[in-house]
């Protein structure tokens, strides 16, 4: 099968639409907007404790500081509860706070220095209350968010009972900060008649519009939210940008002045939620060959103090607990726990990485138990014909996983390197050297929102009379290149160079009721909507071209319209069939059966003069979806993005430091719209995930306050952490026909391949420890690695 897979080469991708302005520093972000006269700076007053009663909140001294203009509290909020799924979170807390960082007041001043002095003058007296700070405590106290969910197939108890071999374990997974370079930010301008114009660094302009409107007591029609671009989002601005915008909007509404709120990196990290921590209990049954017979898993997540998106994140973790492997008898239960931490939220991969971490860890453990290579265990259990239906009942179509495993195994010389590493580790054990590990893992990531109604998008395409095109969609550009991808789709449809297409800022007055740019579906739904709009415009232009062929050129509108003597062209009923007779290519429109050809710009001019519409609104909804959340069964996803990665690591046995020596990635992205951007997403996503599984350690004090809230205390990957050898390739796949242009989503799936680094670290540790099955929490920090290498040295600590 691997022989049928061929890697792609870049045939000349368009560059990122903002690459030049990024490099020259001309890209405009929210805080780059010029200050207006009378504009106010906003700052937040928030709790230092995980759970506390606010005895008093005294803003009087702050309001007497010169330059401090106003403050808002919960009393100023018309509708003080919000939430993406459950409306359970106050915009501004009242008497009781549920996490360190929960906001109780907003202060506004005319200068930054006055704002800082005013914030220092705020007096708050707190009474600390008991807080739940571990998942175990939440389970004991039955502190939960939502109901427990179950997705199951087969008879798990009977299959476990009949399994020749069984393993039990617990997988501990911490959270991680999004660490976007642009912190949460919003600028709000009061307009006439009580309207508000909101510029927000948000992945979900529609939700931000709605939360602002409700907080201020306005109809949605009176609030416009605009998101030109984001300096990174990664899920952290899907829901949690909304209250930030509401804080600025409340000040603007109260004062009638523009208001700006831009969080510092420290405040941003303290206030905002992270990737959900998980604690997973499991039992697995398997044969002597390592074939999975049954898996019973209980997933608990830390949702933080409020629901946010945690129940949906749990659902995706449950849906991805099989990853690339078929389990005939499988039961996955999921329960979100309510703890006193910032409400955790979406993060690249959503819940998928946690489910995949579970099954990939199990693959490594089974390999130890059966004394086989972990890759052979993975290949034995991989989805294949006859075993190609998930535990939630969706058939795995266009399955390339067996071939991907085989091809990467050959391409990265896995077998020879495994033998070499075994020899190295034997020598290292004798000579106090550093152990090495190698692991090859997979990803099968479902593409679509599991909440059905979110799988829709819209686009407005406007063709101007000079032949240039403006496109507005609900997709938000946050560095991932969605604008370039959609512009490419539009340019190809209209037969124009991409330079003729301008992507406009995302705004709720042009694209309303949009879904968040999330779930790796930004191009899928918005690009397809833009394509539909283009097709309608092309139908009209094609029908016009067929008419113009029969009309002498001297009678065309551009020569006769000014005189009023033009014979007006009326499009007939054949508009639906005209497109099949005409091609749009190289900025020309050509009738296929004749030699008639007209420059695109001339045809557009004729359309305008003949009063034929040159703009179109396209709406697209993803078809064929039908997942029953109650039963846990059905088609949850339109398709799956698939890939494999092999990672080799070396561990300093004296410090626990991990060096990633080599990474090889092979991914199926269908027919990429933009090879260069997709490859950038593959490598960038992998490195971001690598930080999560190795160095990004969130540390809280006893009061639940985040201590690692800056670059000096929270270590994201640097250039020194990237693999010494880093190979990434895409395979050619024409078999994916369900998505726009035959492409596959790339935003989230590559991140999950980072788990090959974690399992490679486990491989090194377990090899060093005589192939014992040794658990290792995520992130595998140097301290954790060192403890796993030499637990006896830490037994008394």
Coordinates of N, CA, C and O in Angstrom, one line a residue, residues 525-614:
X525 N -15.6 25.6 5.6 CA -16.9 26.1 5.5 C -16.9 27.5 4.9 O -17.8 27.8 4.0
X526 N -16.0 28.3 5.1 CA -16.0 29.7 4.6 C -15.4 29.7 3.1 O -15.9 30.4 2.3
X527 N -14.5 28.8 2.9 CA -14.0 28.7 1.5 C -15.0 28.1 0.6 O -15.2 28.5 -0.6
X528 N -15.8 27.1 1.1 CA -16.9 26.5 0.3 C -18.0 27.5 0.0 O -18.6 27.5 -1.0
X529 N -18.3 28.4 1.0 CA -19.3 29.4 0.9 C -18.8 30.4 -0.2 O -19.6 30.9 -1.1
X530 N -17.5 30.8 -0.2 CA -17.0 31.7 -1.2 C -17.1 31.1 -2.6 O -17.4 31.7 -3.6
X531 N -16.8 29.8 -2.6 CA -16.8 29.1 -3.9 C -18.3 29.1 -4.5 O -18.5 29.3 -5.7
X532 N -19.2 28.9 -3.6 CA -20.6 28.9 -4.0 C -21.0 30.3 -4.5 O -21.7 30.4 -5.6
X533 N -20.6 31.3 -3.9 CA -20.9 32.7 -4.3 C -20.3 32.9 -5.7 O -20.9 33.5 -6.6
X534 N -19.0 32.5 -5.9 CA -18.4 32.6 -7.2 C -19.1 31.9 -8.3 O -19.2 32.4 -9.4
X535 N -19.6 30.7 -8.0 CA -20.3 29.9 -9.0 C -21.6 30.7 -9.5 O -21.9 30.6 -10.7
X536 N -22.3 31.3 -8.6 CA -23.5 32.1 -9.0 C -23.1 33.3 -9.9 O -23.8 33.6 -10.9
X537 N -22.0 34.0 -9.5 CA -21.6 35.1 -10.3 C -21.1 34.6 -11.7 O -21.4 35.2 -12.8
X538 N -20.4 33.4 -11.7 CA -19.9 32.9 -13.0 C -21.1 32.4 -13.9 O -21.0 32.6 -15.1
X539 N -22.1 31.9 -13.3 CA -23.3 31.5 -14.1 C -23.8 32.7 -14.9 O -24.1 32.6 -16.1
X540 N -24.0 33.9 -14.2 CA -24.5 35.1 -14.9 C -23.5 35.6 -15.9 O -23.9 36.0 -17.0
X541 N -22.2 35.6 -15.6 CA -21.2 36.0 -16.5 C -21.1 35.1 -17.7 O -20.9 35.5 -18.9
X542 N -21.2 33.8 -17.5 CA -21.2 32.8 -18.6 C -22.4 33.0 -19.5 O -22.2 33.0 -20.8
X543 N -23.6 33.2 -19.0 CA -24.7 33.4 -19.8 C -24.6 34.7 -20.6 O -25.0 34.8 -21.8
X544 N -24.0 35.7 -20.0 CA -23.8 37.0 -20.7 C -22.8 36.8 -21.9 O -23.0 37.3 -23.0
X545 N -21.7 36.0 -21.6 CA -20.7 35.8 -22.7 C -21.4 35.1 -23.9 O -21.1 35.4 -25.0
X546 N -22.3 34.1 -23.6 CA -22.9 33.5 -24.7 C -23.8 34.4 -25.5 O -23.9 34.3 -26.7
X547 N -24.4 35.4 -24.8 CA -25.2 36.4 -25.5 C -24.4 37.3 -26.3 O -24.7 37.7 -27.5
X548 N -23.3 37.8 -25.7 CA -22.4 38.7 -26.4 C -21.8 38.2 -27.7 O -21.5 38.9 -28.7
X549 N -21.6 36.9 -27.7 CA -21.1 36.3 -28.9 C -22.0 36.5 -30.1 O -21.5 36.6 -31.3
X550 N -23.3 36.6 -29.9 CA -24.2 36.8 -31.0 C -24.5 38.3 -31.3 O -25.3 38.5 -32.2
X551 N -23.9 39.2 -30.6 CA -24.2 40.6 -30.8 C -22.9 41.3 -31.4 O -21.8 41.1 -30.9
X552 N -23.1 42.0 -32.4 CA -21.9 42.8 -33.0 C -21.3 43.6 -31.9 O -22.0 44.3 -31.1
X553 N -20.0 43.7 -31.9 CA -19.3 44.4 -30.8 C -19.6 45.9 -30.8 O -19.6 46.5 -29.7
X554 N -19.9 46.4 -32.0 CA -20.2 47.8 -32.0 C -21.5 48.1 -31.3 O -21.9 49.3 -31.0
X555 N -22.3 47.1 -31.0 CA -23.6 47.3 -30.3 C -23.5 47.0 -28.8 O -24.5 47.0 -28.1
X556 N -22.3 46.6 -28.4 CA -22.1 46.3 -26.9 C -22.3 47.5 -26.1 O -22.2 48.7 -26.5
X557 N -22.7 47.3 -24.9 CA -23.1 48.4 -24.0 C -22.0 49.4 -23.8 O -22.3 50.6 -23.6
X558 N -20.7 49.0 -23.7 CA -19.7 50.0 -23.5 C -19.6 51.1 -24.6 O -19.0 52.1 -24.3
X559 N -20.2 50.8 -25.8 CA -20.1 51.7 -26.9 C -21.5 52.5 -27.0 O -21.5 53.6 -27.5
X560 N -22.5 51.9 -26.5 CA -23.9 52.4 -26.7 C -24.6 52.9 -25.5 O -25.6 53.6 -25.6
X561 N -24.1 52.5 -24.3 CA -24.9 52.8 -23.1 C -25.0 54.3 -22.8 O -26.1 54.8 -22.4
X562 N -24.0 55.1 -23.1 CA -24.0 56.5 -22.9 C -25.0 57.2 -23.8 O -25.5 58.3 -23.5
X563 N -25.3 56.6 -25.0 CA -26.2 57.2 -25.9 C -27.7 56.7 -25.7 O -28.6 57.2 -26.3
X564 N -27.8 55.7 -24.9 CA -29.1 55.1 -24.7 C -29.6 54.3 -25.8 O -30.8 54.1 -25.9
X565 N -28.7 53.9 -26.7 CA -29.2 53.1 -27.9 C -28.8 51.6 -27.7 O -29.0 50.8 -28.7
X566 N -28.3 51.2 -26.6 CA -27.9 49.8 -26.4 C -29.1 48.9 -26.4 O -30.1 49.2 -25.8
X567 N -28.9 47.7 -27.1 CA -29.9 46.7 -26.9 C -29.7 45.9 -25.6 O -28.7 45.2 -25.5
X568 N -30.5 46.1 -24.6 CA -30.2 45.5 -23.3 C -30.2 44.0 -23.4 O -31.1 43.4 -23.9
X569 N -29.2 43.4 -22.8 CA -29.1 41.9 -22.8 C -29.9 41.4 -21.6 O -29.7 41.9 -20.4
X570 N -30.8 40.5 -21.8 CA -31.6 39.9 -20.8 C -31.2 38.4 -20.7 O -31.2 37.7 -21.7
X571 N -30.8 38.0 -19.5 CA -30.4 36.6 -19.4 C -31.6 35.7 -19.3 O -32.6 36.0 -18.7
X572 N -31.5 34.6 -20.1 CA -32.7 33.7 -20.2 C -32.6 32.6 -19.1 O -31.9 32.6 -18.1
X573 N -33.5 31.5 -19.4 CA -33.6 30.4 -18.5 C -32.4 29.5 -18.5 O -32.3 28.6 -17.7
X574 N -31.5 29.7 -19.5 CA -30.4 28.7 -19.6 C -29.2 29.2 -18.7 O -28.1 28.6 -18.9
X575 N -29.4 30.1 -17.8 CA -28.3 30.5 -17.0 C -27.7 29.4 -16.2 O -26.5 29.4 -15.9
X576 N -28.5 28.4 -15.8 CA -28.0 27.3 -15.0 C -27.1 26.4 -15.8 O -26.3 25.7 -15.3
X577 N -27.3 26.3 -17.1 CA -26.5 25.5 -18.0 C -25.4 26.2 -18.7 O -24.5 25.6 -19.3
X578 N -25.4 27.5 -18.7 CA -24.4 28.3 -19.4 C -23.0 28.0 -19.0 O -22.0 28.0 -19.8
X579 N -22.8 27.8 -17.7 CA -21.4 27.6 -17.1 C -20.7 26.4 -17.8 O -19.5 26.5 -17.9
X580 N -21.4 25.4 -18.1 CA -20.8 24.2 -18.7 C -20.2 24.5 -20.1 O -19.4 23.7 -20.6
X581 N -20.6 25.6 -20.7 CA -20.2 25.9 -22.1 C -19.1 26.9 -22.1 O -18.5 27.3 -23.1
X582 N -18.7 27.4 -20.9 CA -17.7 28.5 -20.8 C -16.6 28.2 -19.8 O -16.9 27.5 -18.8
X583 N -15.4 28.6 -20.0 CA -14.3 28.4 -19.1 C -13.8 29.8 -18.6 O -13.8 30.8 -19.4
X584 N -13.4 29.9 -17.4 CA -12.7 31.1 -16.8 C -11.3 30.7 -16.6 O -11.0 29.9 -15.7
X585 N -10.4 31.4 -17.3 CA -9.0 31.0 -17.2 C -8.1 32.1 -17.7 O -8.4 32.8 -18.7
X586 N -7.0 32.3 -16.9 CA -6.0 33.3 -17.3 C -6.6 34.7 -17.6 O -6.3 35.4 -18.6
X587 N -7.5 35.1 -16.7 CA -8.2 36.4 -16.8 C -9.0 36.6 -18.0 O -9.3 37.7 -18.4
X588 N -9.4 35.5 -18.6 CA -10.3 35.6 -19.8 C -11.4 34.6 -19.6 O -11.4 33.6 -18.8
X589 N -12.5 34.9 -20.4 CA -13.7 34.0 -20.4 C -13.8 33.5 -21.8 O -13.9 34.2 -22.8
X590 N -13.8 32.1 -21.9 CA -13.7 31.5 -23.3 C -14.9 30.6 -23.4 O -15.2 29.8 -22.6
X591 N -15.6 30.7 -24.6 CA -16.6 29.8 -24.9 C -16.0 28.5 -25.5 O -15.2 28.6 -26.4
X592 N -16.3 27.4 -24.9 CA -15.5 26.2 -25.2 C -15.6 25.7 -26.6 O -14.6 25.2 -27.2
X593 N -16.8 25.8 -27.3 CA -17.0 25.2 -28.6 C -16.6 26.2 -29.7 O -16.6 25.8 -30.9
X594 N -16.3 27.4 -29.4 CA -15.9 28.4 -30.4 C -14.6 29.1 -30.0 O -14.1 28.8 -29.0
X595 N -14.2 30.0 -30.9 CA -13.0 30.8 -30.6 C -13.3 32.1 -29.8 O -12.4 32.9 -29.5
X596 N -14.6 32.3 -29.4 CA -14.9 33.5 -28.7 C -14.3 33.6 -27.4 O -14.4 32.7 -26.5
X597 N -13.5 34.7 -27.1 CA -12.9 34.9 -25.9 C -13.0 36.4 -25.5 O -12.8 37.2 -26.4
X598 N -13.2 36.7 -24.3 CA -13.3 38.0 -23.8 C -12.5 38.2 -22.5 O -12.6 37.3 -21.6
X599 N -11.7 39.3 -22.4 CA -11.1 39.5 -21.1 C -12.1 39.6 -20.0 O -13.2 40.2 -20.1
X600 N -11.8 39.0 -18.8 CA -12.7 39.0 -17.7 C -13.1 40.4 -17.4 O -14.3 40.7 -17.1
X601 N -12.2 41.4 -17.4 CA -12.6 42.8 -17.0 C -13.6 43.4 -18.0 O -14.5 44.1 -17.6
X602 N -13.5 43.0 -19.3 CA -14.4 43.5 -20.2 C -15.8 42.9 -20.0 O -16.8 43.6 -20.2
X603 N -15.8 41.6 -19.7 CA -17.1 41.0 -19.5 C -17.8 41.5 -18.2 O -19.0 41.8 -18.2
X604 N -17.0 41.8 -17.2 CA -17.5 42.5 -16.0 C -18.1 43.8 -16.3 O -19.2 44.2 -15.8
X605 N -17.4 44.6 -17.1 CA -17.9 45.9 -17.5 C -19.3 45.8 -18.2 O -20.2 46.6 -18.0
X606 N -19.4 44.8 -19.1 CA -20.6 44.6 -19.9 C -21.7 44.2 -18.9 O -22.9 44.6 -19.1
X607 N -21.4 43.4 -17.9 CA -22.4 43.0 -17.0 C -23.0 44.1 -16.2 O -24.2 44.3 -16.0
X608 N -22.1 45.0 -15.7 CA -22.5 46.2 -15.0 C -23.4 47.1 -15.8 O -24.5 47.5 -15.4
X609 N -23.0 47.3 -17.1 CA -23.8 48.2 -17.9 C -25.1 47.6 -18.3 O -26.1 48.3 -18.7
X610 N -25.2 46.3 -18.2 CA -26.5 45.6 -18.5 C -27.3 45.3 -17.3 O -28.2 44.5 -17.3
X611 N -26.9 45.9 -16.2 CA -27.5 45.7 -14.9 C -27.6 44.3 -14.4 O -28.7 43.8 -13.9
X612 N -26.5 43.6 -14.6 CA -26.4 42.2 -14.1 C -25.6 42.2 -12.8 O -24.5 42.8 -12.8
X613 N -26.1 41.6 -11.8 CA -25.4 41.6 -10.5 C -24.0 41.0 -10.5 O -23.8 40.0 -11.1
X614 N -23.1 41.8 -9.9 CA -21.7 41.3 -9.8 C -21.3 41.0 -8.4 O -20.1 40.9 -8.1

